[in-house]
Structures are given as C-alpha cells and as structure tokens.
Coordinates of N, CA and C and ligand atoms in Angstrom, one line a residue:
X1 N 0.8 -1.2 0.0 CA 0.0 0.0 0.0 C 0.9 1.2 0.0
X2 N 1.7 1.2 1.1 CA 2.9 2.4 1.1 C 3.4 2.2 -0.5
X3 N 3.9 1.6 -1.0 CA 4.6 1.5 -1.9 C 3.9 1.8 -3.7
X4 N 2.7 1.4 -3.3 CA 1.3 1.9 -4.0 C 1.4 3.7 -4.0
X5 N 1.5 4.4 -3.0 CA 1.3 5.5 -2.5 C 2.5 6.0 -3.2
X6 N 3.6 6.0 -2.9 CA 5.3 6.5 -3.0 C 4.8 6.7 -4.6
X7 N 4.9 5.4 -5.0 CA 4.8 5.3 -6.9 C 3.7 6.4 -7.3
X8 N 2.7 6.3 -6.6 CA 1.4 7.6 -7.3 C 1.8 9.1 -7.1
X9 N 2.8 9.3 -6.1 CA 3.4 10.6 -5.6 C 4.5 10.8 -6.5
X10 N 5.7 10.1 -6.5 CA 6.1 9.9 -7.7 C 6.1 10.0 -9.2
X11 N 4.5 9.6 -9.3 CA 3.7 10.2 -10.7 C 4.0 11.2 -10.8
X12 N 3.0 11.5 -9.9 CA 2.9 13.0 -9.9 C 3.7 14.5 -9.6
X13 N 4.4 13.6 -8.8 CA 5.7 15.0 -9.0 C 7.0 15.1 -10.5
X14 N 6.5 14.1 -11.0 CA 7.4 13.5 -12.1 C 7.1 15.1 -13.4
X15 N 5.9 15.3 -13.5 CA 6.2 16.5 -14.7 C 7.0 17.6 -14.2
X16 N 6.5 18.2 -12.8 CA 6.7 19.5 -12.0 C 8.3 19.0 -12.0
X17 N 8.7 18.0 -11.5 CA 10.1 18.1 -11.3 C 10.9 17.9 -12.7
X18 N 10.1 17.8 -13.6 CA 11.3 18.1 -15.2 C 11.0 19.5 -15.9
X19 N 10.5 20.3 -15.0 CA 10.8 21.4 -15.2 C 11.9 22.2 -15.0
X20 N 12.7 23.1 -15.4 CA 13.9 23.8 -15.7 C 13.7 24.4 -14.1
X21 N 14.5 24.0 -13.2 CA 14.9 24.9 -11.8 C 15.7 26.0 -12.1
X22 N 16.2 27.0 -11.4 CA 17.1 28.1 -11.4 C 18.2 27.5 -10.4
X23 N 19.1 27.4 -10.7 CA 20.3 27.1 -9.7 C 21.3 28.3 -9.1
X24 N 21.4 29.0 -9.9 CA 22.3 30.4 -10.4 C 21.7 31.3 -10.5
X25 N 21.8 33.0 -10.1 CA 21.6 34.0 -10.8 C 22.9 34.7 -10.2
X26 N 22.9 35.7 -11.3 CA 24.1 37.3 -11.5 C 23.5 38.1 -11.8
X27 N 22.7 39.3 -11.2 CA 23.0 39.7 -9.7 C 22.4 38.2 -8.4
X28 N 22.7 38.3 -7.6 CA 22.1 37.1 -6.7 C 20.8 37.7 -6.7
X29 N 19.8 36.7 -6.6 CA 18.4 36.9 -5.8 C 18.7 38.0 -4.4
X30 N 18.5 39.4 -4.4 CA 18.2 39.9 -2.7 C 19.5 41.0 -2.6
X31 N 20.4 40.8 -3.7 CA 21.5 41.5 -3.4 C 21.8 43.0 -3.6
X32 N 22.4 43.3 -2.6 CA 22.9 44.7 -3.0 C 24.1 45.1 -3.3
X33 N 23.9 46.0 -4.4 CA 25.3 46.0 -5.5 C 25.9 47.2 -5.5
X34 N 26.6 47.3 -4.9 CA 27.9 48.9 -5.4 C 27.5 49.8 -6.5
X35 N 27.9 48.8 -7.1 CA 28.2 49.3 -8.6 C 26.7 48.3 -9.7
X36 N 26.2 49.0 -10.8 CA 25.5 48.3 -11.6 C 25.7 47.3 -12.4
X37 N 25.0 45.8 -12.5 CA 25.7 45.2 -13.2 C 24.8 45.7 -14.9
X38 N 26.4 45.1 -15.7 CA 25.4 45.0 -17.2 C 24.9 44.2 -17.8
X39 N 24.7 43.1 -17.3 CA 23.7 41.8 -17.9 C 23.1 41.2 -16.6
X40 N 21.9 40.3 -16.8 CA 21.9 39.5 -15.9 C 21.9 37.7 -16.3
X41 N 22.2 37.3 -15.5 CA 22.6 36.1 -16.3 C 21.6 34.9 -15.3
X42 N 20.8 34.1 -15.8 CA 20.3 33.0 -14.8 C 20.6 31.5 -15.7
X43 N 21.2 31.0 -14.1 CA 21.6 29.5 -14.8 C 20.3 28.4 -14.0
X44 N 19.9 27.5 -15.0 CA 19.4 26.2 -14.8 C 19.8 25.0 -14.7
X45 N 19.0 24.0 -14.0 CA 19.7 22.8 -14.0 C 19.0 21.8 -15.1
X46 N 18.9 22.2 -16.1 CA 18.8 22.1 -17.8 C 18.8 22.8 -18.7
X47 N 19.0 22.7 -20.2 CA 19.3 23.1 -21.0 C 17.9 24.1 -21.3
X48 N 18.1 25.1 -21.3 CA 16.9 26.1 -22.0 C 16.9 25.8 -23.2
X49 N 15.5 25.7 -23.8 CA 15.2 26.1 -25.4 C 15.1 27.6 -25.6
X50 N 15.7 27.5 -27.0 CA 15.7 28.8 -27.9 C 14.3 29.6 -28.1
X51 N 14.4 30.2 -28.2 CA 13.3 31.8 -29.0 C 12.4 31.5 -27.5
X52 N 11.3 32.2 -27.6 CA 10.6 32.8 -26.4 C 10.9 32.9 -25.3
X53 N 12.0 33.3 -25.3 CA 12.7 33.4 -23.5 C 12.9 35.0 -23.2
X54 N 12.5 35.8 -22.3 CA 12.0 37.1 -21.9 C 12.9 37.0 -20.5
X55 N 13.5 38.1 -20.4 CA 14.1 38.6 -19.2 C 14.3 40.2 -19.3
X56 N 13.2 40.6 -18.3 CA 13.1 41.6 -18.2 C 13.5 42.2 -16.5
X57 N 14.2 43.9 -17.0 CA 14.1 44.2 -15.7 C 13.9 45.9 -15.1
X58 N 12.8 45.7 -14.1 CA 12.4 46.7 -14.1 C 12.8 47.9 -12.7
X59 N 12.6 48.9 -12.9 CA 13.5 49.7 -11.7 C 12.7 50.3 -11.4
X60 N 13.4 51.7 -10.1 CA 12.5 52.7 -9.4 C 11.8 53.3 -10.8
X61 N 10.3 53.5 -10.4 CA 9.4 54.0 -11.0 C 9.3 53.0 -11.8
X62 N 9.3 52.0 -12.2 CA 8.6 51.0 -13.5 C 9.6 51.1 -14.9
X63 N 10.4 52.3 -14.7 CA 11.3 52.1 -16.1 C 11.8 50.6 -16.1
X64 N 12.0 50.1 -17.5 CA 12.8 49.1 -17.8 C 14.1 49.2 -18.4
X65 N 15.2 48.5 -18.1 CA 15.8 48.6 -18.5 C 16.9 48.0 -19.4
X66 N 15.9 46.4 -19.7 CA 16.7 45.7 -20.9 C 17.2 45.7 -21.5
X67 N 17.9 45.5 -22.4 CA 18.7 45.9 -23.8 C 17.0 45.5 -24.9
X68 N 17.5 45.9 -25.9 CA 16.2 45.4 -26.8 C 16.6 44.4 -28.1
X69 N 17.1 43.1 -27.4 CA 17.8 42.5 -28.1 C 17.2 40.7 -27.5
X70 N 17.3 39.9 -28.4 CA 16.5 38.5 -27.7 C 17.7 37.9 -26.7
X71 N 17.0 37.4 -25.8 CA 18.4 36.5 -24.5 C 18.8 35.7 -25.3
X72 N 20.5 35.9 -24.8 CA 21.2 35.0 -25.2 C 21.0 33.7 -24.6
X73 N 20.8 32.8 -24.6 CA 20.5 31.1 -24.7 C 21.7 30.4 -25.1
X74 N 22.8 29.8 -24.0 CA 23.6 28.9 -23.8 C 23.7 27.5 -23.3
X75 N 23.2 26.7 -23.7 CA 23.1 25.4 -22.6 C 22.0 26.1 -21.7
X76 N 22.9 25.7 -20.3 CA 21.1 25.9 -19.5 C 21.6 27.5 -19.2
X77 N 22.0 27.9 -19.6 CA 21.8 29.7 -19.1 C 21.7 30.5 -20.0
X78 N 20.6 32.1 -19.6 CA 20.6 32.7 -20.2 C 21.0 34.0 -19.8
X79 N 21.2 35.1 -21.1 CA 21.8 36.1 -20.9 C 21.2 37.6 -21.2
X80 N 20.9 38.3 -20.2 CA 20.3 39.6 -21.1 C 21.1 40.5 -20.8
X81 N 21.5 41.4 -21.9 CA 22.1 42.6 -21.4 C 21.9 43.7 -21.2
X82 N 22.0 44.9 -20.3 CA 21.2 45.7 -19.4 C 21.8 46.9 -20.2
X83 N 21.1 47.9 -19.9 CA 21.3 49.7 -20.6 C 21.9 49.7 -18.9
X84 N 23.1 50.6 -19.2 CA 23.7 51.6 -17.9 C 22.8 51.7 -16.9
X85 N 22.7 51.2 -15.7 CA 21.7 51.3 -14.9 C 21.5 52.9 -14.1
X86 N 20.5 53.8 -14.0 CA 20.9 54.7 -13.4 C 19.9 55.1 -12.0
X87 N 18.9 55.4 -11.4 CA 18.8 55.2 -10.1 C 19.1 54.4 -9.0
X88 N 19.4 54.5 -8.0 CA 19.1 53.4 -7.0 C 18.1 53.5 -6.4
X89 N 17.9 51.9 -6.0 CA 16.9 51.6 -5.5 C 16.9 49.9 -6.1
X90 N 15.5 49.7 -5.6 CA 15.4 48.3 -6.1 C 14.8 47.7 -7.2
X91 N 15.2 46.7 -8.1 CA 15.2 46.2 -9.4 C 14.8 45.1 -9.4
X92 N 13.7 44.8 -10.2 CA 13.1 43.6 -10.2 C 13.3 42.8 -11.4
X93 N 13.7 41.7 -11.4 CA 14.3 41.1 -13.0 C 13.2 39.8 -12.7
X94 N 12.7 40.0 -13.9 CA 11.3 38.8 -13.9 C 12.0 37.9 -15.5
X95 N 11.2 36.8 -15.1 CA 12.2 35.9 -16.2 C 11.1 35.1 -16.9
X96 N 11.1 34.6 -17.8 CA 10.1 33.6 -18.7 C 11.1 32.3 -19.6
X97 N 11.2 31.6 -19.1 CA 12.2 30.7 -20.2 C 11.7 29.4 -20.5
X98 N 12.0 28.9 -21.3 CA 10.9 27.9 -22.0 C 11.7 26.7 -21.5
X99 N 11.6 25.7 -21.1 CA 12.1 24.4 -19.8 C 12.5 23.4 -20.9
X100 N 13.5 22.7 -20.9 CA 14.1 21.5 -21.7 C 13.2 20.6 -22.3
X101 N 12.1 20.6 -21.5 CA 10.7 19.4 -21.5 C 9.5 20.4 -22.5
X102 N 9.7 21.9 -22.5 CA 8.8 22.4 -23.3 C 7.8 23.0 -23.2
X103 N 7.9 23.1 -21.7 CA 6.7 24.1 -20.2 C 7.3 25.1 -20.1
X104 N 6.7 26.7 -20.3 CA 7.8 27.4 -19.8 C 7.7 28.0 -18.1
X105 N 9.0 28.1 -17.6 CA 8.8 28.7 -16.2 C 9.6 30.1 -16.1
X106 N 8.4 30.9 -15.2 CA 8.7 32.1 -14.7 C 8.7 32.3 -13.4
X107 N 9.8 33.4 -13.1 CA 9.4 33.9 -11.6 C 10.3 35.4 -11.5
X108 N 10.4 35.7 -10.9 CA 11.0 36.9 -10.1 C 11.9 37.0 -9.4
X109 N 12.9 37.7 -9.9 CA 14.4 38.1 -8.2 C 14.1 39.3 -8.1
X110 N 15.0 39.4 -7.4 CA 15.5 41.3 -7.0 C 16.7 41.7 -6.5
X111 N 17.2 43.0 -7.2 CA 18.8 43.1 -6.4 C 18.4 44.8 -6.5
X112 N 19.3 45.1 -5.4 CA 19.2 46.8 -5.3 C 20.0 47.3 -5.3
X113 N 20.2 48.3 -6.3 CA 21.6 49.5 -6.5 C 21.8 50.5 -5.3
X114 N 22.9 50.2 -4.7 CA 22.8 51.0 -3.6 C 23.2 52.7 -3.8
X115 N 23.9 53.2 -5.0 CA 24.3 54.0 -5.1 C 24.2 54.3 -7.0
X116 N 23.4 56.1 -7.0 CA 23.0 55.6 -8.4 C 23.8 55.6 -9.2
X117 N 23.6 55.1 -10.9 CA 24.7 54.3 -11.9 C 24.8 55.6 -13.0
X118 N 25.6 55.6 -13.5 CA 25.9 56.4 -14.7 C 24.7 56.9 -15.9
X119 N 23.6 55.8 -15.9 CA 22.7 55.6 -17.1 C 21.4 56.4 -16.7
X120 N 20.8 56.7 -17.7 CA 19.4 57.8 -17.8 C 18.6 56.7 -18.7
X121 N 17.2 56.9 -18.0 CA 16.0 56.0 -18.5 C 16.2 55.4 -20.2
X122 N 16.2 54.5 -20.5 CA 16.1 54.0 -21.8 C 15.3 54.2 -22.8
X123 N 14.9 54.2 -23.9 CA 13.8 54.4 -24.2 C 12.7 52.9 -23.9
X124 N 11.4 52.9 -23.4 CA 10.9 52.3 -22.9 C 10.5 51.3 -24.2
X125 N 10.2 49.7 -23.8 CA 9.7 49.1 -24.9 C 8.2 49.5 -25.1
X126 N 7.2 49.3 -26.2 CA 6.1 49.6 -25.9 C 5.2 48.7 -25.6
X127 N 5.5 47.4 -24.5 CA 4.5 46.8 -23.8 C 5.0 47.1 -22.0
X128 N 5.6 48.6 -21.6 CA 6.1 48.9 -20.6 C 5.3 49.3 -19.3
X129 N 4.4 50.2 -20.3 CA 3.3 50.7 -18.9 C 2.8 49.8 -18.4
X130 N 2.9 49.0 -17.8 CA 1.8 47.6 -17.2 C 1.0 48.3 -15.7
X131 N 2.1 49.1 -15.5 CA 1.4 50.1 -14.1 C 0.6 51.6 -14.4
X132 N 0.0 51.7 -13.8 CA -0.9 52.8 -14.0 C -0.5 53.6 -13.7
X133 N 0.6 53.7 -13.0 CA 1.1 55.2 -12.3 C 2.4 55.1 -12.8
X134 N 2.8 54.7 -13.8 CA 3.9 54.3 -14.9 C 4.0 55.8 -15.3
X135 N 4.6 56.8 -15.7 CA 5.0 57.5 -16.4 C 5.8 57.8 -16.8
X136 N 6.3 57.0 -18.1 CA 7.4 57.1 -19.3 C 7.7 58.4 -20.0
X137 N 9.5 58.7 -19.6 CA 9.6 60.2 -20.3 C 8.6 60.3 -22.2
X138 N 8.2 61.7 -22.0 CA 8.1 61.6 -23.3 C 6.0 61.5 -23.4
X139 N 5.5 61.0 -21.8 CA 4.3 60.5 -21.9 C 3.7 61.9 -21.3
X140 N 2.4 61.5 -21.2 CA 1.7 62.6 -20.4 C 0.7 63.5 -21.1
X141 N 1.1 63.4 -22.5 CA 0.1 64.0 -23.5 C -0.6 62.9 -23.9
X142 N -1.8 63.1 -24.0 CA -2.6 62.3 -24.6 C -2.5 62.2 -26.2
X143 N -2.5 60.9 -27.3 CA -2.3 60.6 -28.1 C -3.0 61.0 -29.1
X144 N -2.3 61.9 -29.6 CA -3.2 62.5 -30.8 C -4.7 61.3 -31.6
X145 N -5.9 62.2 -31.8 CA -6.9 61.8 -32.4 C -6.8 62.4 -33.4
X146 N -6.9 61.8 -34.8 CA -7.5 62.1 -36.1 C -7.0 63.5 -35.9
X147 N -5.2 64.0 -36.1 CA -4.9 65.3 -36.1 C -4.9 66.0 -35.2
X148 N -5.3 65.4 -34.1 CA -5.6 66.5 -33.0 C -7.0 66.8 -32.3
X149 N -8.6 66.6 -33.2 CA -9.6 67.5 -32.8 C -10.0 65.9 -31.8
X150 N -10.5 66.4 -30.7 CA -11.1 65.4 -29.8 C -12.4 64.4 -30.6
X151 N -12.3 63.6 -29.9 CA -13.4 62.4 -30.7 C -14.6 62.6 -30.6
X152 N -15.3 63.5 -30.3 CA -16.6 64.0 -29.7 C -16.9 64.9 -31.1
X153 N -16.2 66.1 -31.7 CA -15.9 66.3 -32.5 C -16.1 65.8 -34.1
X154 N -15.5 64.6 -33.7 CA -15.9 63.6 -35.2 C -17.6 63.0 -35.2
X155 N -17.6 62.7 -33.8 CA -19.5 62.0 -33.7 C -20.5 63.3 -34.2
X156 N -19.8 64.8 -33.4 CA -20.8 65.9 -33.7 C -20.9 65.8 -35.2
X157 N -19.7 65.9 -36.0 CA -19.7 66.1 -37.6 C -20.6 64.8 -38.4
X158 N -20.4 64.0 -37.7 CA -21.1 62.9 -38.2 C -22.8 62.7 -37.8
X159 N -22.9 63.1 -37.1 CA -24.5 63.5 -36.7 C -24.6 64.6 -37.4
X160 N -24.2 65.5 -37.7 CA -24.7 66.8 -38.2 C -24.7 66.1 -40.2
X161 N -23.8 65.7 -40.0 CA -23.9 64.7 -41.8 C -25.5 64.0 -42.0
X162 N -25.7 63.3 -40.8 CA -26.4 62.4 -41.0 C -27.6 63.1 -41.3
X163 N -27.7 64.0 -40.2 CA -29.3 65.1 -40.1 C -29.4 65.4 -41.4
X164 N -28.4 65.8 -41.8 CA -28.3 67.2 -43.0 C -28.7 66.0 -44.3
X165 N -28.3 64.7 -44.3 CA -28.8 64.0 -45.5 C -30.2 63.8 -45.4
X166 N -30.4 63.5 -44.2 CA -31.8 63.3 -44.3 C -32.7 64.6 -44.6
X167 N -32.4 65.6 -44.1 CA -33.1 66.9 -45.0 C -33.0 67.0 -46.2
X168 N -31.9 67.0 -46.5 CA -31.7 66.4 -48.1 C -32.9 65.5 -49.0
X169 N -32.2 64.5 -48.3 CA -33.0 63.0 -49.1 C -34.9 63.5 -48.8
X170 N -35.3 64.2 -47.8 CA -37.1 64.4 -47.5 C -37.1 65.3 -49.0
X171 N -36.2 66.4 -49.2 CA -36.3 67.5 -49.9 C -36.6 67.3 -51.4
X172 N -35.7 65.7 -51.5 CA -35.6 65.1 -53.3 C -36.9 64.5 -53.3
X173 N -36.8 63.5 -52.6 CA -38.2 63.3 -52.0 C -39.4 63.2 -52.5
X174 N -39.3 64.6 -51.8 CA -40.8 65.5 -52.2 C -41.6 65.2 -51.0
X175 N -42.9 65.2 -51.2 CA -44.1 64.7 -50.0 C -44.5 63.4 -50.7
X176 N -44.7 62.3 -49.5 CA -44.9 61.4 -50.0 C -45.8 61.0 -50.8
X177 N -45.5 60.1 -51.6 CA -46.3 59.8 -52.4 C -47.6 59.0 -51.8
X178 N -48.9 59.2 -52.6 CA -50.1 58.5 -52.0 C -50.3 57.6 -52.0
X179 N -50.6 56.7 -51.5 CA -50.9 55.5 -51.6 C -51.8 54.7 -52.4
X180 N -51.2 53.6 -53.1 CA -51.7 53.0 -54.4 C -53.4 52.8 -53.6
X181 N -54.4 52.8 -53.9 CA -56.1 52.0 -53.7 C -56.2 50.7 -53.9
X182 N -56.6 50.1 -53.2 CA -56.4 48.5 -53.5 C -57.7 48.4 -54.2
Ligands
LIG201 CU1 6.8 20.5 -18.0

C-alpha cells in the first residue's frame, strides 16, 4: 500500500520536477550592489530552449531597462544585457524561459543598486506601462486623435452629416407619395 502511495506521488511529482529549476543567478536573488551590473545572467539545471525566453528588468518608478535584443540562450543559461543602470533603489528582473521538457517557467528576483549608476531612462519598450502610475519620459500628453480635434468632434460632424442627409433626401423626396387604392 505504502509502496502503492510512493509510486502515485512519484507520478505525480514527475512532470513539476522536469521542469527547468534556477540554480544560479548574476546579480544574486536579494542582493545589494555597489556598482550596476550589465547583464543578468540565470543559470538552470537544464538546458533552456531557444526563442521565447523574456528577461526583463524593471527599476524605481517601473522604467525598464533591458537591452532590446533577444536572451542569449547557452546550454542551461541565459543572458540579457542591461542599458547603464541609473537610479538606486530596487530592481526587479522577472524571467520567462521555455524548460528543456517544453513548459515554460517564470518567476521573479530582485537586487538593489545602492548607489546611483551612470545611465538615464532608456527608451521604454512599448509593452512597458503595465502600471498605471507608470510615467514614461516623453508620456503625459494624450495621443493625438485624427490630427488632433477630440473624438466628440468627429461623432458631432457625423451627426450633423447624417441630419443634414436626411433633409436632403425628404427635400428630393418630395411629399410622400399616396398610396396605391387597393
Ligand atoms: Cu513541464
């Protein structure tokens, strides 16, 4: 019965455990750094597959600051390279990597610049705002409509079209015509 039990636990831990663990990271999970690093690097205890692997990392105020270039993918580690880090504070590097077996796994570290770095905001990717209190240099103005005139504007012109056909079309018209007598 025990042995019955072991094997069905066993089953079942069998997919979860051929998933890709993290063994490694550069910066460490928690760490505080002097100086900024310029990549971060996370190693596994398997081989990562190629293309869809995402390592991003985000700083004080929600800037990112990734390079905009796909992770490098070596055996089981990957590589992103970072833009000049420049405030301190704490940095969150979130990871997506696709698992040897073909499941992909994610999660989250963090390391904090204790002292700020040489670099000025990057230009942001544009799936960056995820936060609502995100404000990317360069944001703030609302995205031009059709030139500029607000969208209220286009519905008035377009109602005022519509009316104005219809006066129109009564006018060609005429008065209705009478009705055939059966
Ligand atoms: Cu899996």
């Amino acid at each position: 019965m025990v042995g019955a039990v072991v094997s069905l636990l066993l089953v079942l831990a069998w997919p979860a455990s051929a998933h890709n663990v993290l063994v490694g990271c550069d910066p460490v999970d928690g760490a505080t750094l002097p100086t900024p690093p310029d990549a971060v690097e996370l190693v596994f205890d398997q081989p990562v597959l190629g293309g869809f692997n995402t390592v991003t990392v985000t700083g004080p105020g929600g800037y990112r600051w990734e390079r905009d270039e796909e992770v490098a993918v070596e055996g089981a580690s990957v590589r992103q390279r970072l833009h000049p880090l420049g405030p301190a504070g704490e940095y969150t590097i979130a990871y997506r990597i696709l698992s040897a077996d073909g499941h992909p796994v994610s999660d989250t570290l963090t390391f904090t610049l204790a002292d700020d770095g040489p670099g000025t905001v990057p230009p942001q990717p544009p799936d960056a705002p995820e936060d609502a209190d995100l404000v990317p240099p360069g944001a703030g103005e609302e995205p031009a409509v059709s030139g500029g005139a607000p969208v209220w504007v286009w519905f008035a012109a377009a109602g005022a079209l519509f009316v104005g056909g219809l006066l129109v079309g009564s006018r060609v018209a005429g008065p209705p015509a009478p009705r055939p007598r059966r």
